[in-house]
Amino acid sequence: EKLSPLPSALKAIHFPEISEQWSEARRRLAFDELLILQITQRLARRTLNETPAHPLVFHEEEIKQFLASLPFQLTDSQKKATWEIVKDLSQSTPMNRLLEGDVGSGKTLVSIIAAYNAALSHVQIAYVAPTEILAKQIYETYKKFLGRQCVNALITGKQALVSDGEEVPRKKLIERIQKGDISIVIGTHALLEEKVRFANLALAVIDEQHRFGVNQRKSLREKNRSGTMPHLLSMTATPIPRSLALTIYGDLDVSIIDALPTGRKKIITKVVPARYRTWTYEFIRKQVSMGRQAFIVCPKIDPSDTTGVKSVTEEYKRLSKEVFSDLTIGMLHGKLSPDK
């Protein structure tokens, strides 16, 4: 690559005599960093490719029947993402794929198709969500679409539910998961607890994957009595730089859903200067009078002297008393209990 030697590059990056020396030194040091990154990711990929996974055949007829039963059609990008995932699942090496798509683009449905196809091969699927509320929503969605075809379960820090019955003791549910009685297990970090083990975990779906560490993902494999590495499907609407780096340097394949389902209106984004705040409040009031809802999102829960940004608690008090005293306003944040 006609790169300058490392000692002279290290000297020139700090004490260049001419600008060309600095540019050449930067090129050499950047090359070193990228080379190490590439080698690291290639080694990780090679290790992954040498690890056995459960190959899951594509159950074409059953999936076609399932899609025909839906009250809507998949978008082209949903179909493409589903096919990419199904092809990966059929391999005897573990899938490592990121499914990226905006909120409302239909990522959950793609995961449902992948999970159903896996369940038809009589293996287990784990779906990990970052919060209790989200885990419950996903459980209800899976139950709605797959209630008759699969036995789904929900396990969180406080709840244990099974779709073929009512709430069950956590210990009983963990025993059923270990025996392989439950096809799809949906949960929070509680799924990663040491006592939760699977008979034959073949697919792990991680929602909002940037909220989970590498070791937490690795622990899913160690829970598997079959000894194989589960296929991994990560999903996100907000890929972090590390996720993007993994897609570029070869450790993570990516599927993108870039179209919203039919009938969804285009999202309008506007930046409103402070002088038009009153107009904004009137716009919100008008929408509420038409039976709609408004969400006002703040970056912090409680006031902070250091950041100077708006907090939920302050805005809640101000809007309740000074702006929308005639409207019903609720306050919601992560410190509240799931019931609230």
mmCIF file of C-alpha atoms in Angstrom:
data_model
loop_
_atom_site.group_PDB
_atom_site.id
_atom_site.type_symbol
_atom_site.label_atom_id
_atom_site.label_comp_id
_atom_site.label_asym_id
_atom_site.label_seq_id
_atom_site.Cartn_x
_atom_site.Cartn_y
_atom_site.Cartn_z
ATOM 1 C CA GLU A 1 0.000 0.000 0.000
ATOM 2 C CA LYS A 2 3.126 2.232 -0.091
ATOM 3 C CA LEU A 3 2.613 3.257 3.531
ATOM 4 C CA SER A 4 5.223 5.117 5.535
ATOM 5 C CA PRO A 5 7.030 3.157 8.283
ATOM 6 C CA LEU A 6 5.325 3.234 11.689
ATOM 7 C CA PRO A 7 8.118 5.075 13.615
ATOM 8 C CA SER A 8 8.244 7.940 11.083
ATOM 9 C CA ALA A 9 4.401 8.058 10.973
ATOM 10 C CA LEU A 10 4.223 8.394 14.772
ATOM 11 C CA LYS A 11 6.747 11.230 14.657
ATOM 12 C CA ALA A 12 5.108 13.016 11.712
ATOM 13 C CA ILE A 13 1.586 12.899 13.203
ATOM 14 C CA HIS A 14 2.873 15.041 16.120
ATOM 15 C CA PHE A 15 5.740 17.008 14.527
ATOM 16 C CA PRO A 16 5.209 17.274 10.761
ATOM 17 C CA GLU A 17 7.608 19.469 8.833
ATOM 18 C CA ILE A 18 5.145 19.873 5.943
ATOM 19 C CA SER A 19 1.393 19.170 5.725
ATOM 20 C CA GLU A 20 1.903 16.228 3.359
ATOM 21 C CA GLN A 21 3.874 14.418 6.077
ATOM 22 C CA TRP A 22 0.939 14.770 8.480
ATOM 23 C CA SER A 23 -1.557 13.471 5.874
ATOM 24 C CA GLU A 24 0.649 10.490 5.059
ATOM 25 C CA ALA A 25 1.159 9.728 8.776
ATOM 26 C CA ARG A 26 -2.596 9.888 9.420
ATOM 27 C CA ARG A 27 -3.191 7.525 6.489
ATOM 28 C CA ARG A 28 -0.698 5.013 7.925
ATOM 29 C CA LEU A 29 -2.186 5.096 11.449
ATOM 30 C CA ALA A 30 -5.772 4.912 10.134
ATOM 31 C CA PHE A 31 -4.782 1.904 8.005
ATOM 32 C CA ASP A 32 -3.406 0.150 11.112
ATOM 33 C CA GLU A 33 -6.640 0.745 13.039
ATOM 34 C CA LEU A 34 -8.844 -0.479 10.197
ATOM 35 C CA LEU A 35 -6.660 -3.527 9.569
ATOM 36 C CA ILE A 36 -6.871 -4.594 13.226
ATOM 37 C CA LEU A 37 -10.634 -4.016 13.210
ATOM 38 C CA GLN A 38 -11.038 -6.072 10.017
ATOM 39 C CA ILE A 39 -8.945 -8.953 11.371
ATOM 40 C CA THR A 40 -10.854 -8.948 14.673
ATOM 41 C CA GLN A 41 -14.215 -9.092 12.890
ATOM 42 C CA ARG A 42 -13.024 -11.770 10.435
ATOM 43 C CA LEU A 43 -11.838 -13.912 13.357
ATOM 44 C CA ALA A 44 -15.195 -13.398 15.093
ATOM 45 C CA ARG A 45 -17.017 -14.386 11.892
ATOM 46 C CA ARG A 46 -14.782 -17.449 11.440
ATOM 47 C CA THR A 47 -15.453 -18.554 15.024
ATOM 48 C CA LEU A 48 -19.187 -18.086 14.417
ATOM 49 C CA ASN A 49 -19.026 -20.094 11.185
ATOM 50 C CA GLU A 50 -17.281 -22.952 13.006
ATOM 51 C CA THR A 51 -20.032 -23.048 15.671
ATOM 52 C CA PRO A 52 -22.919 -25.445 14.955
ATOM 53 C CA ALA A 53 -26.489 -24.136 14.803
ATOM 54 C CA HIS A 54 -29.796 -25.926 14.285
ATOM 55 C CA PRO A 55 -30.674 -25.612 10.551
ATOM 56 C CA LEU A 56 -34.353 -24.665 10.263
ATOM 57 C CA VAL A 57 -36.075 -25.673 7.032
ATOM 58 C CA PHE A 58 -38.498 -23.294 5.345
ATOM 59 C CA HIS A 59 -42.055 -24.569 5.908
ATOM 60 C CA GLU A 60 -43.382 -22.983 2.733
ATOM 61 C CA GLU A 61 -46.975 -24.249 2.789
ATOM 62 C CA GLU A 62 -47.628 -23.356 6.434
ATOM 63 C CA ILE A 63 -46.068 -19.891 6.044
ATOM 64 C CA LYS A 64 -48.138 -19.233 2.904
ATOM 65 C CA GLN A 65 -51.303 -20.196 4.811
ATOM 66 C CA PHE A 66 -50.308 -17.932 7.703
ATOM 67 C CA LEU A 67 -49.706 -14.965 5.380
ATOM 68 C CA ALA A 68 -53.014 -15.599 3.603
ATOM 69 C CA SER A 69 -54.807 -15.425 6.972
ATOM 70 C CA LEU A 70 -53.515 -11.907 7.692
ATOM 71 C CA PRO A 71 -55.939 -9.007 7.139
ATOM 72 C CA PHE A 72 -53.213 -7.138 5.216
ATOM 73 C CA GLN A 73 -50.348 -7.832 2.834
ATOM 74 C CA LEU A 74 -46.645 -7.584 3.618
ATOM 75 C CA THR A 75 -44.742 -4.681 2.082
ATOM 76 C CA ASP A 76 -42.024 -5.528 -0.431
ATOM 77 C CA SER A 77 -39.300 -4.705 2.087
ATOM 78 C CA GLN A 78 -40.967 -6.940 4.713
ATOM 79 C CA LYS A 79 -41.018 -9.791 2.176
ATOM 80 C CA LYS A 80 -37.351 -9.217 1.297
ATOM 81 C CA ALA A 81 -36.268 -9.087 4.969
ATOM 82 C CA THR A 82 -38.310 -12.227 5.775
ATOM 83 C CA TRP A 83 -36.714 -14.142 2.883
ATOM 84 C CA GLU A 84 -33.184 -13.074 3.925
ATOM 85 C CA ILE A 85 -33.874 -14.290 7.481
ATOM 86 C CA VAL A 86 -35.470 -17.575 6.348
ATOM 87 C CA LYS A 87 -32.443 -18.328 4.126
ATOM 88 C CA ASP A 88 -30.067 -17.636 7.043
ATOM 89 C CA LEU A 89 -32.093 -19.863 9.370
ATOM 90 C CA SER A 90 -31.746 -22.811 6.982
ATOM 91 C CA GLN A 91 -27.954 -22.825 7.428
ATOM 92 C CA SER A 92 -26.077 -25.025 9.903
ATOM 93 C CA THR A 93 -24.058 -21.978 11.035
ATOM 94 C CA PRO A 94 -25.671 -19.321 13.258
ATOM 95 C CA MET A 95 -27.475 -16.375 11.692
ATOM 96 C CA ASN A 96 -26.239 -13.022 12.987
ATOM 97 C CA ARG A 97 -28.577 -10.473 11.424
ATOM 98 C CA LEU A 98 -29.720 -6.948 12.270
ATOM 99 C CA LEU A 99 -33.268 -6.016 11.212
ATOM 100 C CA GLU A 100 -33.507 -2.262 10.951
ATOM 101 C CA GLY A 101 -36.690 -0.326 10.317
ATOM 102 C CA ASP A 102 -38.526 2.733 11.536
ATOM 103 C CA VAL A 103 -41.130 2.525 14.291
ATOM 104 C CA GLY A 104 -44.312 1.105 12.753
ATOM 105 C CA SER A 105 -42.570 -0.409 9.727
ATOM 106 C CA GLY A 106 -43.542 -3.975 10.724
ATOM 107 C CA LYS A 107 -40.386 -5.466 12.265
ATOM 108 C CA THR A 108 -42.406 -7.408 14.868
ATOM 109 C CA LEU A 109 -44.449 -9.176 12.175
ATOM 110 C CA VAL A 110 -41.250 -10.238 10.387
ATOM 111 C CA SER A 111 -39.987 -11.675 13.686
ATOM 112 C CA ILE A 112 -43.323 -13.495 14.153
ATOM 113 C CA ILE A 113 -42.967 -15.180 10.740
ATOM 114 C CA ALA A 114 -39.379 -16.200 11.568
ATOM 115 C CA ALA A 115 -40.439 -17.499 15.001
ATOM 116 C CA TYR A 116 -43.411 -19.431 13.587
ATOM 117 C CA ASN A 117 -41.233 -21.021 10.901
ATOM 118 C CA ALA A 118 -38.772 -22.072 13.640
ATOM 119 C CA ALA A 119 -41.544 -23.383 15.911
ATOM 120 C CA LEU A 120 -42.760 -25.628 13.071
ATOM 121 C CA SER A 121 -39.407 -27.434 13.389
ATOM 122 C CA HIS A 122 -40.221 -28.185 17.056
ATOM 123 C CA VAL A 123 -37.489 -25.970 18.526
ATOM 124 C CA GLN A 124 -37.663 -23.077 20.978
ATOM 125 C CA ILE A 125 -37.542 -19.337 20.381
ATOM 126 C CA ALA A 126 -36.609 -16.607 22.871
ATOM 127 C CA TYR A 127 -37.670 -12.982 22.379
ATOM 128 C CA VAL A 128 -35.905 -10.508 24.689
ATOM 129 C CA ALA A 129 -37.366 -7.009 25.135
ATOM 130 C CA PRO A 130 -35.774 -4.170 27.155
ATOM 131 C CA THR A 131 -38.803 -3.264 29.327
ATOM 132 C CA GLU A 132 -41.682 -5.046 31.035
ATOM 133 C CA ILE A 133 -44.301 -2.990 29.192
ATOM 134 C CA LEU A 134 -42.776 -3.757 25.785
ATOM 135 C CA ALA A 135 -42.402 -7.465 26.638
ATOM 136 C CA LYS A 136 -46.123 -7.602 27.573
ATOM 137 C CA GLN A 137 -47.116 -5.847 24.322
ATOM 138 C CA ILE A 138 -45.000 -8.261 22.261
ATOM 139 C CA TYR A 139 -46.483 -11.241 24.147
ATOM 140 C CA GLU A 140 -50.032 -10.047 23.358
ATOM 141 C CA THR A 141 -49.095 -9.519 19.693
ATOM 142 C CA TYR A 142 -47.542 -12.990 19.375
ATOM 143 C CA LYS A 143 -50.545 -14.501 21.142
ATOM 144 C CA LYS A 144 -52.901 -12.712 18.745
ATOM 145 C CA PHE A 145 -51.115 -14.012 15.618
ATOM 146 C CA LEU A 146 -49.830 -17.394 16.826
ATOM 147 C CA GLY A 147 -52.154 -18.260 19.720
ATOM 148 C CA ARG A 148 -53.548 -21.352 18.023
ATOM 149 C CA GLN A 149 -50.332 -22.535 16.385
ATOM 150 C CA CYS A 150 -47.803 -22.208 19.253
ATOM 151 C CA VAL A 151 -47.625 -22.170 23.030
ATOM 152 C CA ASN A 152 -46.256 -18.737 23.950
ATOM 153 C CA ALA A 153 -45.090 -17.640 27.396
ATOM 154 C CA LEU A 154 -44.203 -14.345 29.062
ATOM 155 C CA ILE A 155 -41.607 -14.110 31.805
ATOM 156 C CA THR A 156 -40.611 -10.840 33.469
ATOM 157 C CA GLY A 157 -39.388 -9.846 36.906
ATOM 158 C CA LYS A 158 -42.979 -9.902 38.175
ATOM 159 C CA GLN A 159 -45.081 -11.975 35.782
ATOM 160 C CA ALA A 160 -45.256 -15.480 34.339
ATOM 161 C CA LEU A 161 -48.002 -16.129 31.765
ATOM 162 C CA VAL A 162 -48.675 -18.964 29.316
ATOM 163 C CA SER A 163 -50.968 -18.580 26.303
ATOM 164 C CA ASP A 164 -52.640 -21.983 26.884
ATOM 165 C CA GLY A 165 -53.654 -20.975 30.432
ATOM 166 C CA GLU A 166 -53.660 -18.263 33.052
ATOM 167 C CA GLU A 167 -50.855 -16.851 35.166
ATOM 168 C CA VAL A 168 -48.558 -19.603 36.459
ATOM 169 C CA PRO A 169 -45.897 -19.730 39.201
ATOM 170 C CA ARG A 170 -42.496 -18.651 37.813
ATOM 171 C CA LYS A 171 -40.890 -21.885 39.001
ATOM 172 C CA LYS A 172 -43.482 -23.943 37.083
ATOM 173 C CA LEU A 173 -42.949 -21.908 33.901
ATOM 174 C CA ILE A 174 -39.143 -22.258 34.142
ATOM 175 C CA GLU A 175 -39.595 -26.047 34.461
ATOM 176 C CA ARG A 176 -41.804 -26.103 31.347
ATOM 177 C CA ILE A 177 -39.211 -24.069 29.401
ATOM 178 C CA GLN A 178 -36.467 -26.513 30.469
ATOM 179 C CA LYS A 179 -38.565 -29.471 29.329
ATOM 180 C CA GLY A 180 -39.226 -27.824 25.946
ATOM 181 C CA ASP A 181 -43.023 -27.569 26.476
ATOM 182 C CA ILE A 182 -43.021 -23.873 25.548
ATOM 183 C CA SER A 183 -42.324 -22.950 21.922
ATOM 184 C CA ILE A 184 -41.869 -19.174 22.170
ATOM 185 C CA VAL A 185 -40.695 -17.450 25.358
ATOM 186 C CA ILE A 186 -40.980 -13.665 25.515
ATOM 187 C CA GLY A 187 -39.390 -11.746 28.352
ATOM 188 C CA THR A 188 -37.196 -9.007 29.733
ATOM 189 C CA HIS A 189 -33.704 -9.406 31.198
ATOM 190 C CA ALA A 190 -35.407 -12.026 33.419
ATOM 191 C CA LEU A 191 -34.949 -14.407 30.463
ATOM 192 C CA LEU A 192 -31.186 -14.034 30.881
ATOM 193 C CA GLU A 193 -31.217 -15.180 34.518
ATOM 194 C CA GLU A 194 -29.071 -18.232 35.161
ATOM 195 C CA LYS A 195 -31.975 -20.435 36.297
ATOM 196 C CA VAL A 196 -33.830 -20.002 32.966
ATOM 197 C CA ARG A 197 -32.588 -22.765 30.640
ATOM 198 C CA PHE A 198 -33.884 -24.142 27.351
ATOM 199 C CA ALA A 199 -34.194 -27.681 25.995
ATOM 200 C CA ASN A 200 -33.536 -26.641 22.403
ATOM 201 C CA LEU A 201 -33.206 -22.904 21.806
ATOM 202 C CA ALA A 202 -32.737 -22.364 18.059
ATOM 203 C CA LEU A 203 -33.646 -18.686 17.562
ATOM 204 C CA ALA A 204 -33.096 -15.646 19.783
ATOM 205 C CA VAL A 205 -34.723 -12.327 18.881
ATOM 206 C CA ILE A 206 -33.385 -9.251 20.665
ATOM 207 C CA ASP A 207 -35.506 -6.105 20.461
ATOM 208 C CA GLU A 208 -33.752 -2.732 20.715
ATOM 209 C CA GLN A 209 -30.470 -4.643 20.576
ATOM 210 C CA HIS A 210 -28.302 -1.691 21.632
ATOM 211 C CA ARG A 211 -29.720 -2.044 25.166
ATOM 212 C CA PHE A 212 -28.092 -5.450 25.622
ATOM 213 C CA GLY A 213 -24.410 -6.116 26.124
ATOM 214 C CA VAL A 214 -22.277 -8.667 24.277
ATOM 215 C CA ASN A 215 -22.054 -10.898 27.376
ATOM 216 C CA GLN A 216 -25.843 -10.881 27.792
ATOM 217 C CA ARG A 217 -26.241 -12.112 24.217
ATOM 218 C CA LYS A 218 -23.523 -14.718 24.744
ATOM 219 C CA SER A 219 -25.338 -16.026 27.830
ATOM 220 C CA LEU A 220 -28.283 -17.075 25.635
ATOM 221 C CA ARG A 221 -26.086 -19.731 24.028
ATOM 222 C CA GLU A 222 -24.976 -21.084 27.399
ATOM 223 C CA LYS A 223 -28.620 -21.659 28.356
ATOM 224 C CA ASN A 224 -29.091 -24.178 25.578
ATOM 225 C CA ARG A 225 -29.028 -27.852 26.598
ATOM 226 C CA SER A 226 -28.724 -28.927 22.950
ATOM 227 C CA GLY A 227 -25.236 -27.367 22.785
ATOM 228 C CA THR A 228 -25.895 -25.486 19.529
ATOM 229 C CA MET A 229 -25.650 -21.727 19.084
ATOM 230 C CA PRO A 230 -29.080 -20.125 18.537
ATOM 231 C CA HIS A 231 -29.584 -18.056 15.411
ATOM 232 C CA LEU A 232 -29.616 -14.381 16.425
ATOM 233 C CA LEU A 233 -31.968 -11.740 15.041
ATOM 234 C CA SER A 234 -31.378 -8.257 16.451
ATOM 235 C CA MET A 235 -33.970 -5.551 15.794
ATOM 236 C CA THR A 236 -33.732 -1.805 16.117
ATOM 237 C CA ALA A 237 -35.222 1.457 14.931
ATOM 238 C CA THR A 238 -32.139 3.356 16.139
ATOM 239 C CA PRO A 239 -28.871 1.615 15.215
ATOM 240 C CA ILE A 240 -25.965 2.844 17.323
ATOM 241 C CA PRO A 241 -22.518 3.485 15.766
ATOM 242 C CA ARG A 242 -21.246 0.115 17.057
ATOM 243 C CA SER A 243 -24.090 -1.695 15.243
ATOM 244 C CA LEU A 244 -23.283 0.159 12.034
ATOM 245 C CA ALA A 245 -19.576 -0.654 12.423
ATOM 246 C CA LEU A 246 -20.431 -4.358 12.789
ATOM 247 C CA THR A 247 -22.472 -4.258 9.575
ATOM 248 C CA ILE A 248 -19.603 -2.557 7.705
ATOM 249 C CA TYR A 249 -16.768 -4.750 8.958
ATOM 250 C CA GLY A 250 -18.452 -8.070 8.451
ATOM 251 C CA ASP A 251 -19.677 -9.470 11.779
ATOM 252 C CA LEU A 252 -23.340 -8.592 11.282
ATOM 253 C CA ASP A 253 -25.598 -8.956 8.240
ATOM 254 C CA VAL A 254 -28.311 -6.350 7.851
ATOM 255 C CA SER A 255 -31.887 -6.344 6.554
ATOM 256 C CA ILE A 256 -33.690 -3.036 6.153
ATOM 257 C CA ILE A 257 -37.436 -2.366 6.131
ATOM 258 C CA ASP A 258 -37.625 0.987 4.375
ATOM 259 C CA ALA A 259 -41.363 1.212 3.667
ATOM 260 C CA LEU A 260 -44.342 1.646 5.969
ATOM 261 C CA PRO A 261 -47.416 -0.621 5.649
ATOM 262 C CA THR A 262 -50.112 0.497 3.195
ATOM 263 C CA GLY A 263 -52.435 3.189 4.486
ATOM 264 C CA ARG A 264 -49.979 4.719 6.940
ATOM 265 C CA LYS A 265 -49.771 8.473 6.582
ATOM 266 C CA LYS A 266 -46.420 10.132 6.049
ATOM 267 C CA ILE A 267 -44.892 11.436 9.279
ATOM 268 C CA ILE A 268 -44.490 15.211 9.263
ATOM 269 C CA THR A 269 -41.597 16.621 11.264
ATOM 270 C CA LYS A 270 -41.446 20.346 12.026
ATOM 271 C CA VAL A 271 -39.095 22.430 14.108
ATOM 272 C CA VAL A 272 -41.098 25.205 15.780
ATOM 273 C CA PRO A 273 -39.265 28.276 17.127
ATOM 274 C CA ALA A 274 -40.020 29.349 20.698
ATOM 275 C CA ARG A 275 -41.962 32.418 19.499
ATOM 276 C CA TYR A 276 -44.592 30.115 17.952
ATOM 277 C CA ARG A 277 -45.060 28.045 21.111
ATOM 278 C CA THR A 278 -48.553 29.473 21.746
ATOM 279 C CA TRP A 279 -49.560 28.497 18.197
ATOM 280 C CA THR A 280 -48.280 24.953 18.887
ATOM 281 C CA TYR A 281 -50.350 24.702 22.063
ATOM 282 C CA GLU A 282 -53.448 25.816 20.151
ATOM 283 C CA PHE A 283 -52.715 23.198 17.474
ATOM 284 C CA ILE A 284 -52.513 20.506 20.194
ATOM 285 C CA ARG A 285 -55.757 21.752 21.781
ATOM 286 C CA LYS A 286 -57.537 21.574 18.413
ATOM 287 C CA GLN A 287 -56.322 18.006 17.790
ATOM 288 C CA VAL A 288 -57.435 16.906 21.277
ATOM 289 C CA SER A 289 -60.888 18.435 20.678
ATOM 290 C CA MET A 290 -61.125 16.164 17.608
ATOM 291 C CA GLY A 291 -60.602 13.104 19.829
ATOM 292 C CA ARG A 292 -56.876 12.702 19.198
ATOM 293 C CA GLN A 293 -53.976 12.488 21.643
ATOM 294 C CA ALA A 294 -50.714 14.370 22.079
ATOM 295 C CA PHE A 295 -47.438 13.239 23.589
ATOM 296 C CA ILE A 296 -44.942 15.771 24.912
ATOM 297 C CA VAL A 297 -41.522 14.159 25.348
ATOM 298 C CA CYS A 298 -38.755 15.584 27.546
ATOM 299 C CA PRO A 299 -35.125 14.415 27.734
ATOM 300 C CA LYS A 300 -35.022 14.088 31.533
ATOM 301 C CA ILE A 301 -37.380 12.829 34.239
ATOM 302 C CA ASP A 302 -36.352 15.214 37.031
ATOM 303 C CA PRO A 303 -34.943 18.771 36.908
ATOM 304 C CA SER A 304 -31.166 19.065 36.556
ATOM 305 C CA ASP A 305 -28.976 22.085 37.287
ATOM 306 C CA THR A 306 -26.163 20.831 35.060
ATOM 307 C CA THR A 307 -27.850 20.095 31.719
ATOM 308 C CA GLY A 308 -30.457 22.853 31.640
ATOM 309 C CA VAL A 309 -32.883 20.709 29.603
ATOM 310 C CA LYS A 310 -36.584 20.312 30.296
ATOM 311 C CA SER A 311 -37.761 17.607 32.662
ATOM 312 C CA VAL A 312 -40.968 15.556 32.637
ATOM 313 C CA THR A 313 -41.945 16.510 36.204
ATOM 314 C CA GLU A 314 -41.514 20.265 35.598
ATOM 315 C CA GLU A 315 -43.339 20.277 32.265
ATOM 316 C CA TYR A 316 -46.156 18.177 33.706
ATOM 317 C CA LYS A 317 -46.750 20.736 36.473
ATOM 318 C CA ARG A 318 -46.478 23.747 34.136
ATOM 319 C CA LEU A 319 -48.733 22.356 31.398
ATOM 320 C CA SER A 320 -51.310 21.075 33.918
ATOM 321 C CA LYS A 321 -51.609 24.433 35.681
ATOM 322 C CA GLU A 322 -50.784 27.105 33.112
ATOM 323 C CA VAL A 323 -51.465 25.768 29.596
ATOM 324 C CA PHE A 324 -53.917 22.828 29.541
ATOM 325 C CA SER A 325 -55.651 23.152 32.924
ATOM 326 C CA ASP A 326 -58.941 22.114 31.270
ATOM 327 C CA LEU A 327 -57.498 18.904 29.757
ATOM 328 C CA THR A 328 -56.595 15.541 31.292
ATOM 329 C CA ILE A 329 -52.825 15.174 31.399
ATOM 330 C CA GLY A 330 -50.931 12.063 32.470
ATOM 331 C CA MET A 331 -47.276 11.672 33.422
ATOM 332 C CA LEU A 332 -45.350 8.614 32.250
ATOM 333 C CA HIS A 333 -41.675 7.768 32.722
ATOM 334 C CA GLY A 334 -39.360 4.832 33.356
ATOM 335 C CA LYS A 335 -39.259 5.187 37.128
ATOM 336 C CA LEU A 336 -42.981 4.434 37.456
ATOM 337 C CA SER A 337 -44.093 0.892 38.241
ATOM 338 C CA PRO A 338 -45.464 -1.101 35.245
ATOM 339 C CA ASP A 339 -48.980 -0.951 36.765
ATOM 340 C CA LYS A 340 -48.929 2.858 36.895
#
